[in-house]
Amino acid sequence: MSFDPSLLHNNGHTAFANGTGVGIRETGVVEKLLTSYGFIQCSERQARLFFHCSQYNGNLQDLKIGDDVEFEVSLDKRTGKPIAVKLVKIKPEVLPEERISGQVVSAIPTHLDGKSAPGQVPTGSVCYERNGEVFYLTYTPDDVERNMHLDTGDRVSFYMETNKHPPALYSDCSTGAVSARNIVLVKKKQMRCQGVVCATKEAFGFIERGDVVKEIFFHYSEFKGDLEALQAGDDVEFSIKERNGKEVATDVRLLPQGTVIFEDISIEHFEGTVAKVIPKVPSKNQNDPLPGRIGARINFSEKELPFGEKDTKSKVTLLDGDHVRFNISVDRRDKLERATNIEILPDTFQFTKESREMGVIAAMRDGFGFIKCVDRDARMFFHFSEVLEESPLHISDEVEFTVVPVSRLERSLAKDMLSAQRNHAVRIKKLPKGTVSFHVQSEQRFIGQVDREATPASAAANKNVSPSKAKEKDAEEGVIAYEDCGVKLTVPYYIKDLEGAALPQLGDKVEFSISEVKRTGLQSAVSIKILNRTGNSKRLLGFVATLKDNFGFIETANHDQEIFFHYSEMCGDVDNLELGDTVEYTLSKGKGNKVSAEKVTKVAPVNGIGEDVGTTVLLGKVTRPLRSVDPSQTEYQGLIEVTEEGASKGQSYPFGIVSMASKADCLQKGELVKFQLCTVVHTSQKMACHIVPQRRALVESVKDQFGFITYEVGESKKLFFHVKEVQDGLELQTGDEVEFSVILNQRTGKCSACNVRRVSEGPKPVATPRPERLVNRLKSITLDDASAPRLVIVRQPRGPDNSKGFSIERKARQPGVID
């Protein structure tokens, strides 16, 4: 191939199609070199240019294949093709051989599947700093050691290399021939971490990290949000920095609840056996957060799974050998498996060797209670957390339980004296009614004779003492003599164990069974039936005297005593029971041999005050109220003293609940009443009846829907009333004189007025005249008086257009004239 330098055309085209203009220098690499010509591979673009050796500026002997050259581009006049002219050899740059530290500026772009974009060899770029300047280099996936995936911001180290023959597919080589190679990851870019606040202190807290099983410290100054709302259990995200050689969380921010998930819990339930329980008091060397162990067969292999205190569904005590059901939790951070949602299976007592006892719930408080045990004297303490069933327990429920001793260390750590008892009842299971029995009753029936009568707690011993204050007496116990296999024996009996209302008398022949207390072995006669005389099954009559929250008292037919009864003994709806109602009942001995009424039934009203009611209406004063009004007194009956002149003045007569004209009325000591006299049928005693209180007082104040009357009741100087209790719908005013009745709320013990009737109106309020000194002052003030009060204008009025005053003068409108 020949080349004529004269054919070089420098004044032809001013630019080529690739945008290269005349006089612009380019760089390239000598790719082929012959005697008089050669070829150059451009570095900045994909082009291969011809050059004649005469265009080389220098010693042609020094030019070698692979040398870097700088040149201009011109057109061959004969062929019209671009050629290289004015070649100059470039001295090779000496690249450093040491590793350079830098940072990934742009990671290699990939599709979601991790493959490069079609039609391209993916490239990325890194940067490094030298002498205050930042330089950028390209790299390809082949330049990264061990095919490590790099992200933007990662810290890396690399060598620099001159890329003399850039591949034809490279499309973005902004740094020319120099690129990065042998790239090694030094440190990944710090990502935002997530976790859950596990502890908060006075000025700092700790976060349980979501990426590793580890806690990290943070100061409250690093929390970005409302610090008052931050609490343990909140999900947060944060960055990690190193301070004083320790990692701390910075830039802590709240996340939506439920964002951070530590574990995956299996849907499937598994069954296993408790191999090791969590100790109640951890030892000093106890560092395992999951000290418990459950053995189970999972996927045809035996496994032992750990568990902690929070992995049980309830706080019921677990014992070795318990048969339990659970889920498996897998920690996302370290793949640790553990048992969680552990619950005791009903058949677990067949697997454990524990000794189960029975009893009845005797008392319950706030969070704990006591069980009356069948086999123990002392009541057994228990926590509500030890109940196996979700349904709540009630007093008198029958239960089964296990007794565990409390260690000395546990007692010292107990928060209260009750929890510090030596033994506790745990693993409490509710039993069906009738399962628990404190006695063993013989099937054999015996026949004997009453050797000593059992006396009930009656008027002789406890005439004026309420059942709650009565004490057991030996005289209440009777004795029956009988023979068994030719041996003469005696056995005690009690009134409560009789069948029927008739009381056995000395010498009566009776049939009975023998009951033995399991705990003590003491025997007594039960189910006692009188054989040689017809039992008097007549029930007693009485009148409801008091109604409390869950119990009440019955006034006897003689009107001189009251008998306790519990609402559980009421046959019928207790809500339909009112004061003064007639009831039928039988006497029985309850807990502590105290006499009470049972099988209480409301019956048709009976005239309890007799037929011979006197016609004379007497005036009197209450000298002693009923005991329902004053529980501190020992006598049940109240007393009224006659106050009007006559033969009976000064005499006192008793009264009971049936004596009141209004059974709900609450007579106080010292109140004036009107009453009549009657004779009690059974005792022929005179007593007051048809008692009507004479109450008059002034209205002290009236509010919206209630008011107060100036009337002393007990310790209170005022008596409450509701406006609904005012008769005829009148509106009472302060100072009105009224008549009223006083009722006692049996459940709250508070009195209020009812049936309020206005007797006379109070004085009308009169407008108070102006004081004379103010009248004289106003008369003496003149406009010229400097000391007189003056009106000061603080703000001038403004018109609708925000201007001061009105633009149009206001004047009186003439009738029939329109402006």
PDB file of N, CA and C in Angstrom, residues 287-355:
ATOM      1  N   ASN A 287     -27.231 -18.392  83.739  1.00  0.00           N
ATOM      2  CA  ASN A 287     -27.144 -17.408  82.666  1.00  0.00           C
ATOM      3  C   ASN A 287     -27.995 -17.783  81.467  1.00  0.00           C
ATOM      4  N   ASP A 288     -28.548 -18.987  81.460  1.00  0.00           N
ATOM      5  CA  ASP A 288     -29.336 -19.452  80.326  1.00  0.00           C
ATOM      6  C   ASP A 288     -30.709 -18.793  80.360  1.00  0.00           C
ATOM      7  N   PRO A 289     -31.063 -17.999  79.316  1.00  0.00           N
ATOM      8  CA  PRO A 289     -32.398 -17.374  79.311  1.00  0.00           C
ATOM      9  C   PRO A 289     -33.516 -18.379  79.046  1.00  0.00           C
ATOM     10  N   LEU A 290     -33.166 -19.578  78.579  1.00  0.00           N
ATOM     11  CA  LEU A 290     -34.157 -20.624  78.313  1.00  0.00           C
ATOM     12  C   LEU A 290     -33.781 -21.871  79.098  1.00  0.00           C
ATOM     13  N   PRO A 291     -33.966 -21.848  80.426  1.00  0.00           N
ATOM     14  CA  PRO A 291     -33.480 -22.967  81.251  1.00  0.00           C
ATOM     15  C   PRO A 291     -34.361 -24.215  81.207  1.00  0.00           C
ATOM     16  N   GLY A 292     -35.621 -24.081  80.774  1.00  0.00           N
ATOM     17  CA  GLY A 292     -36.521 -25.238  80.755  1.00  0.00           C
ATOM     18  C   GLY A 292     -36.269 -26.135  79.556  1.00  0.00           C
ATOM     19  N   ARG A 293     -36.700 -27.404  79.663  1.00  0.00           N
ATOM     20  CA  ARG A 293     -36.522 -28.362  78.572  1.00  0.00           C
ATOM     21  C   ARG A 293     -37.776 -29.211  78.408  1.00  0.00           C
ATOM     22  N   ILE A 294     -38.160 -29.441  77.152  1.00  0.00           N
ATOM     23  CA  ILE A 294     -39.284 -30.318  76.823  1.00  0.00           C
ATOM     24  C   ILE A 294     -38.798 -31.354  75.823  1.00  0.00           C
ATOM     25  N   GLY A 295     -39.025 -32.619  76.134  1.00  0.00           N
ATOM     26  CA  GLY A 295     -38.671 -33.686  75.222  1.00  0.00           C
ATOM     27  C   GLY A 295     -39.870 -34.071  74.363  1.00  0.00           C
ATOM     28  N   ALA A 296     -39.640 -34.237  73.052  1.00  0.00           N
ATOM     29  CA  ALA A 296     -40.733 -34.572  72.147  1.00  0.00           C
ATOM     30  C   ALA A 296     -40.186 -35.336  70.953  1.00  0.00           C
ATOM     31  N   ARG A 297     -41.057 -36.096  70.324  1.00  0.00           N
ATOM     32  CA  ARG A 297     -40.700 -36.816  69.099  1.00  0.00           C
ATOM     33  C   ARG A 297     -41.255 -36.026  67.924  1.00  0.00           C
ATOM     34  N   ILE A 298     -40.336 -35.480  67.118  1.00  0.00           N
ATOM     35  CA  ILE A 298     -40.712 -34.621  66.007  1.00  0.00           C
ATOM     36  C   ILE A 298     -40.045 -35.150  64.754  1.00  0.00           C
ATOM     37  N   ASN A 299     -40.856 -35.391  63.721  1.00  0.00           N
ATOM     38  CA  ASN A 299     -40.350 -35.926  62.446  1.00  0.00           C
ATOM     39  C   ASN A 299     -39.537 -37.196  62.652  1.00  0.00           C
ATOM     40  N   PHE A 300     -40.082 -38.091  63.458  1.00  0.00           N
ATOM     41  CA  PHE A 300     -39.515 -39.420  63.695  1.00  0.00           C
ATOM     42  C   PHE A 300     -38.163 -39.378  64.404  1.00  0.00           C
ATOM     43  N   SER A 301     -37.865 -38.282  65.084  1.00  0.00           N
ATOM     44  CA  SER A 301     -36.623 -38.208  65.855  1.00  0.00           C
ATOM     45  C   SER A 301     -36.892 -37.515  67.179  1.00  0.00           C
ATOM     46  N   GLU A 302     -36.144 -37.922  68.184  1.00  0.00           N
ATOM     47  CA  GLU A 302     -36.308 -37.343  69.508  1.00  0.00           C
ATOM     48  C   GLU A 302     -35.585 -36.005  69.587  1.00  0.00           C
ATOM     49  N   LYS A 303     -36.274 -34.994  70.117  1.00  0.00           N
ATOM     50  CA  LYS A 303     -35.686 -33.668  70.266  1.00  0.00           C
ATOM     51  C   LYS A 303     -35.923 -33.164  71.676  1.00  0.00           C
ATOM     52  N   GLU A 304     -35.004 -32.343  72.156  1.00  0.00           N
ATOM     53  CA  GLU A 304     -35.176 -31.669  73.441  1.00  0.00           C
ATOM     54  C   GLU A 304     -35.134 -30.179  73.174  1.00  0.00           C
ATOM     55  N   LEU A 305     -36.272 -29.525  73.376  1.00  0.00           N
ATOM     56  CA  LEU A 305     -36.407 -28.107  73.052  1.00  0.00           C
ATOM     57  C   LEU A 305     -36.348 -27.267  74.322  1.00  0.00           C
ATOM     58  N   PRO A 306     -35.608 -26.157  74.300  1.00  0.00           N
ATOM     59  CA  PRO A 306     -35.582 -25.270  75.464  1.00  0.00           C
ATOM     60  C   PRO A 306     -36.818 -24.392  75.506  1.00  0.00           C
ATOM     61  N   PHE A 307     -37.106 -23.811  76.673  1.00  0.00           N
ATOM     62  CA  PHE A 307     -38.175 -22.817  76.804  1.00  0.00           C
ATOM     63  C   PHE A 307     -37.874 -21.923  77.997  1.00  0.00           C
ATOM     64  N   GLY A 308     -38.489 -20.730  77.990  1.00  0.00           N
ATOM     65  CA  GLY A 308     -38.296 -19.764  79.069  1.00  0.00           C
ATOM     66  C   GLY A 308     -39.604 -19.441  79.771  1.00  0.00           C
ATOM     67  N   GLU A 309     -39.547 -18.473  80.688  1.00  0.00           N
ATOM     68  CA  GLU A 309     -40.712 -18.118  81.494  1.00  0.00           C
ATOM     69  C   GLU A 309     -41.860 -17.583  80.647  1.00  0.00           C
ATOM     70  N   LYS A 310     -41.544 -16.866  79.565  1.00  0.00           N
ATOM     71  CA  LYS A 310     -42.584 -16.236  78.754  1.00  0.00           C
ATOM     72  C   LYS A 310     -43.203 -17.191  77.733  1.00  0.00           C
ATOM     73  N   ASP A 311     -42.744 -18.430  77.704  1.00  0.00           N
ATOM     74  CA  ASP A 311     -43.223 -19.365  76.694  1.00  0.00           C
ATOM     75  C   ASP A 311     -44.425 -20.173  77.155  1.00  0.00           C
ATOM     76  N   THR A 312     -44.864 -20.010  78.388  1.00  0.00           N
ATOM     77  CA  THR A 312     -46.040 -20.727  78.867  1.00  0.00           C
ATOM     78  C   THR A 312     -47.273 -19.845  78.698  1.00  0.00           C
ATOM     79  N   LYS A 313     -48.400 -20.469  78.330  1.00  0.00           N
ATOM     80  CA  LYS A 313     -49.630 -19.702  78.115  1.00  0.00           C
ATOM     81  C   LYS A 313     -50.178 -19.142  79.415  1.00  0.00           C
ATOM     82  N   SER A 314     -49.955 -19.838  80.525  1.00  0.00           N
ATOM     83  CA  SER A 314     -50.422 -19.371  81.826  1.00  0.00           C
ATOM     84  C   SER A 314     -49.275 -19.494  82.819  1.00  0.00           C
ATOM     85  N   LYS A 315     -49.519 -19.004  84.030  1.00  0.00           N
ATOM     86  CA  LYS A 315     -48.495 -19.048  85.070  1.00  0.00           C
ATOM     87  C   LYS A 315     -48.648 -20.259  85.983  1.00  0.00           C
ATOM     88  N   VAL A 316     -49.426 -21.250  85.536  1.00  0.00           N
ATOM     89  CA  VAL A 316     -49.591 -22.468  86.322  1.00  0.00           C
ATOM     90  C   VAL A 316     -48.249 -23.178  86.442  1.00  0.00           C
ATOM     91  N   THR A 317     -47.925 -23.665  87.633  1.00  0.00           N
ATOM     92  CA  THR A 317     -46.653 -24.320  87.893  1.00  0.00           C
ATOM     93  C   THR A 317     -46.509 -25.577  87.045  1.00  0.00           C
ATOM     94  N   LEU A 318     -45.369 -25.693  86.341  1.00  0.00           N
ATOM     95  CA  LEU A 318     -45.044 -26.907  85.594  1.00  0.00           C
ATOM     96  C   LEU A 318     -44.224 -27.833  86.476  1.00  0.00           C
ATOM     97  N   LEU A 319     -44.452 -29.137  86.347  1.00  0.00           N
ATOM     98  CA  LEU A 319     -43.696 -30.140  87.087  1.00  0.00           C
ATOM     99  C   LEU A 319     -43.038 -31.104  86.113  1.00  0.00           C
ATOM    100  N   ASP A 320     -41.949 -31.735  86.561  1.00  0.00           N
ATOM    101  CA  ASP A 320     -41.272 -32.723  85.733  1.00  0.00           C
ATOM    102  C   ASP A 320     -42.247 -33.831  85.347  1.00  0.00           C
ATOM    103  N   GLY A 321     -42.232 -34.201  84.070  1.00  0.00           N
ATOM    104  CA  GLY A 321     -43.108 -35.267  83.593  1.00  0.00           C
ATOM    105  C   GLY A 321     -44.441 -34.786  83.082  1.00  0.00           C
ATOM    106  N   ASP A 322     -44.721 -33.476  83.166  1.00  0.00           N
ATOM    107  CA  ASP A 322     -46.002 -32.956  82.688  1.00  0.00           C
ATOM    108  C   ASP A 322     -46.172 -33.238  81.191  1.00  0.00           C
ATOM    109  N   HIS A 323     -47.382 -33.656  80.806  1.00  0.00           N
ATOM    110  CA  HIS A 323     -47.729 -33.847  79.403  1.00  0.00           C
ATOM    111  C   HIS A 323     -48.257 -32.514  78.882  1.00  0.00           C
ATOM    112  N   VAL A 324     -47.572 -31.931  77.900  1.00  0.00           N
ATOM    113  CA  VAL A 324     -47.894 -30.577  77.457  1.00  0.00           C
ATOM    114  C   VAL A 324     -48.055 -30.535  75.944  1.00  0.00           C
ATOM    115  N   ARG A 325     -48.714 -29.476  75.485  1.00  0.00           N
ATOM    116  CA  ARG A 325     -48.853 -29.181  74.059  1.00  0.00           C
ATOM    117  C   ARG A 325     -48.189 -27.840  73.797  1.00  0.00           C
ATOM    118  N   PHE A 326     -47.552 -27.689  72.628  1.00  0.00           N
ATOM    119  CA  PHE A 326     -46.787 -26.459  72.373  1.00  0.00           C
ATOM    120  C   PHE A 326     -46.612 -26.261  70.872  1.00  0.00           C
ATOM    121  N   ASN A 327     -46.159 -25.065  70.509  1.00  0.00           N
ATOM    122  CA  ASN A 327     -45.700 -24.751  69.152  1.00  0.00           C
ATOM    123  C   ASN A 327     -44.190 -24.634  69.170  1.00  0.00           C
ATOM    124  N   ILE A 328     -43.600 -24.703  67.981  1.00  0.00           N
ATOM    125  CA  ILE A 328     -42.148 -24.537  67.863  1.00  0.00           C
ATOM    126  C   ILE A 328     -41.864 -23.175  67.253  1.00  0.00           C
ATOM    127  N   SER A 329     -40.991 -22.422  67.918  1.00  0.00           N
ATOM    128  CA  SER A 329     -40.576 -21.103  67.447  1.00  0.00           C
ATOM    129  C   SER A 329     -39.144 -21.189  66.922  1.00  0.00           C
ATOM    130  N   VAL A 330     -38.901 -20.617  65.733  1.00  0.00           N
ATOM    131  CA  VAL A 330     -37.560 -20.587  65.136  1.00  0.00           C
ATOM    132  C   VAL A 330     -37.114 -19.139  65.055  1.00  0.00           C
ATOM    133  N   ASP A 331     -36.001 -18.842  65.736  1.00  0.00           N
ATOM    134  CA  ASP A 331     -35.465 -17.482  65.739  1.00  0.00           C
ATOM    135  C   ASP A 331     -34.857 -17.175  64.374  1.00  0.00           C
ATOM    136  N   ARG A 332     -35.278 -16.072  63.770  1.00  0.00           N
ATOM    137  CA  ARG A 332     -34.773 -15.703  62.448  1.00  0.00           C
ATOM    138  C   ARG A 332     -33.298 -15.334  62.476  1.00  0.00           C
ATOM    139  N   ARG A 333     -32.804 -14.950  63.625  1.00  0.00           N
ATOM    140  CA  ARG A 333     -31.428 -14.454  63.704  1.00  0.00           C
ATOM    141  C   ARG A 333     -30.399 -15.580  63.776  1.00  0.00           C
ATOM    142  N   ASP A 334     -30.635 -16.558  64.643  1.00  0.00           N
ATOM    143  CA  ASP A 334     -29.657 -17.646  64.789  1.00  0.00           C
ATOM    144  C   ASP A 334     -30.256 -19.027  64.559  1.00  0.00           C
ATOM    145  N   LYS A 335     -31.538 -19.051  64.068  1.00  0.00           N
ATOM    146  CA  LYS A 335     -32.227 -20.307  63.741  1.00  0.00           C
ATOM    147  C   LYS A 335     -32.418 -21.216  64.958  1.00  0.00           C
ATOM    148  N   LEU A 336     -32.380 -20.669  66.170  1.00  0.00           N
ATOM    149  CA  LEU A 336     -32.584 -21.468  67.378  1.00  0.00           C
ATOM    150  C   LEU A 336     -34.050 -21.866  67.501  1.00  0.00           C
ATOM    151  N   GLU A 337     -34.294 -23.132  67.769  1.00  0.00           N
ATOM    152  CA  GLU A 337     -35.648 -23.633  67.973  1.00  0.00           C
ATOM    153  C   GLU A 337     -35.950 -23.717  69.461  1.00  0.00           C
ATOM    154  N   ARG A 338     -37.182 -23.340  69.824  1.00  0.00           N
ATOM    155  CA  ARG A 338     -37.605 -23.456  71.216  1.00  0.00           C
ATOM    156  C   ARG A 338     -39.099 -23.741  71.254  1.00  0.00           C
ATOM    157  N   ALA A 339     -39.559 -24.272  72.396  1.00  0.00           N
ATOM    158  CA  ALA A 339     -40.988 -24.528  72.587  1.00  0.00           C
ATOM    159  C   ALA A 339     -41.657 -23.265  73.121  1.00  0.00           C
ATOM    160  N   THR A 340     -42.846 -22.969  72.612  1.00  0.00           N
ATOM    161  CA  THR A 340     -43.576 -21.788  73.072  1.00  0.00           C
ATOM    162  C   THR A 340     -45.067 -22.101  73.082  1.00  0.00           C
ATOM    163  N   ASN A 341     -45.868 -21.190  73.657  1.00  0.00           N
ATOM    164  CA  ASN A 341     -47.325 -21.401  73.810  1.00  0.00           C
ATOM    165  C   ASN A 341     -47.608 -22.725  74.515  1.00  0.00           C
ATOM    166  N   ILE A 342     -46.853 -22.984  75.583  1.00  0.00           N
ATOM    167  CA  ILE A 342     -46.951 -24.264  76.284  1.00  0.00           C
ATOM    168  C   ILE A 342     -48.191 -24.260  77.168  1.00  0.00           C
ATOM    169  N   GLU A 343     -48.970 -25.329  77.079  1.00  0.00           N
ATOM    170  CA  GLU A 343     -50.144 -25.490  77.937  1.00  0.00           C
ATOM    171  C   GLU A 343     -50.225 -26.928  78.418  1.00  0.00           C
ATOM    172  N   ILE A 344     -50.669 -27.082  79.657  1.00  0.00           N
ATOM    173  CA  ILE A 344     -50.762 -28.406  80.269  1.00  0.00           C
ATOM    174  C   ILE A 344     -51.990 -29.128  79.726  1.00  0.00           C
ATOM    175  N   LEU A 345     -51.812 -30.392  79.348  1.00  0.00           N
ATOM    176  CA  LEU A 345     -52.924 -31.199  78.853  1.00  0.00           C
ATOM    177  C   LEU A 345     -53.694 -31.805  80.017  1.00  0.00           C
ATOM    178  N   PRO A 346     -55.001 -32.047  79.846  1.00  0.00           N
ATOM    179  CA  PRO A 346     -55.822 -32.557  80.963  1.00  0.00           C
ATOM    180  C   PRO A 346     -55.346 -33.893  81.519  1.00  0.00           C
ATOM    181  N   ASP A 347     -54.707 -34.714  80.692  1.00  0.00           N
ATOM    182  CA  ASP A 347     -54.297 -36.030  81.174  1.00  0.00           C
ATOM    183  C   ASP A 347     -52.922 -36.033  81.818  1.00  0.00           C
ATOM    184  N   THR A 348     -52.379 -34.850  82.104  1.00  0.00           N
ATOM    185  CA  THR A 348     -51.011 -34.789  82.629  1.00  0.00           C
ATOM    186  C   THR A 348     -50.866 -35.463  83.986  1.00  0.00           C
ATOM    187  N   PHE A 349     -51.953 -35.477  84.801  1.00  0.00           N
ATOM    188  CA  PHE A 349     -51.853 -36.052  86.148  1.00  0.00           C
ATOM    189  C   PHE A 349     -51.681 -37.567  86.108  1.00  0.00           C
ATOM    190  N   GLN A 350     -51.902 -38.171  84.928  1.00  0.00           N
ATOM    191  CA  GLN A 350     -51.635 -39.599  84.786  1.00  0.00           C
ATOM    192  C   GLN A 350     -50.150 -39.873  84.573  1.00  0.00           C
ATOM    193  N   PHE A 351     -49.394 -38.851  84.165  1.00  0.00           N
ATOM    194  CA  PHE A 351     -47.978 -39.019  83.883  1.00  0.00           C
ATOM    195  C   PHE A 351     -47.103 -38.601  85.066  1.00  0.00           C
ATOM    196  N   THR A 352     -47.552 -37.613  85.840  1.00  0.00           N
ATOM    197  CA  THR A 352     -46.763 -37.133  86.971  1.00  0.00           C
ATOM    198  C   THR A 352     -47.026 -37.993  88.202  1.00  0.00           C
ATOM    199  N   LYS A 353     -46.106 -37.922  89.150  1.00  0.00           N
ATOM    200  CA  LYS A 353     -46.223 -38.710  90.379  1.00  0.00           C
ATOM    201  C   LYS A 353     -46.687 -37.855  91.551  1.00  0.00           C
ATOM    202  N   GLU A 354     -47.305 -36.724  91.269  1.00  0.00           N
ATOM    203  CA  GLU A 354     -47.719 -35.810  92.322  1.00  0.00           C
ATOM    204  C   GLU A 354     -48.909 -36.360  93.104  1.00  0.00           C
ATOM    205  N   SER A 355     -49.013 -35.943  94.342  1.00  0.00           N
ATOM    206  CA  SER A 355     -50.132 -36.337  95.206  1.00  0.00           C
ATOM    207  C   SER A 355     -51.177 -35.245  95.166  1.00  0.00           C
TER     208      SER A 355
END
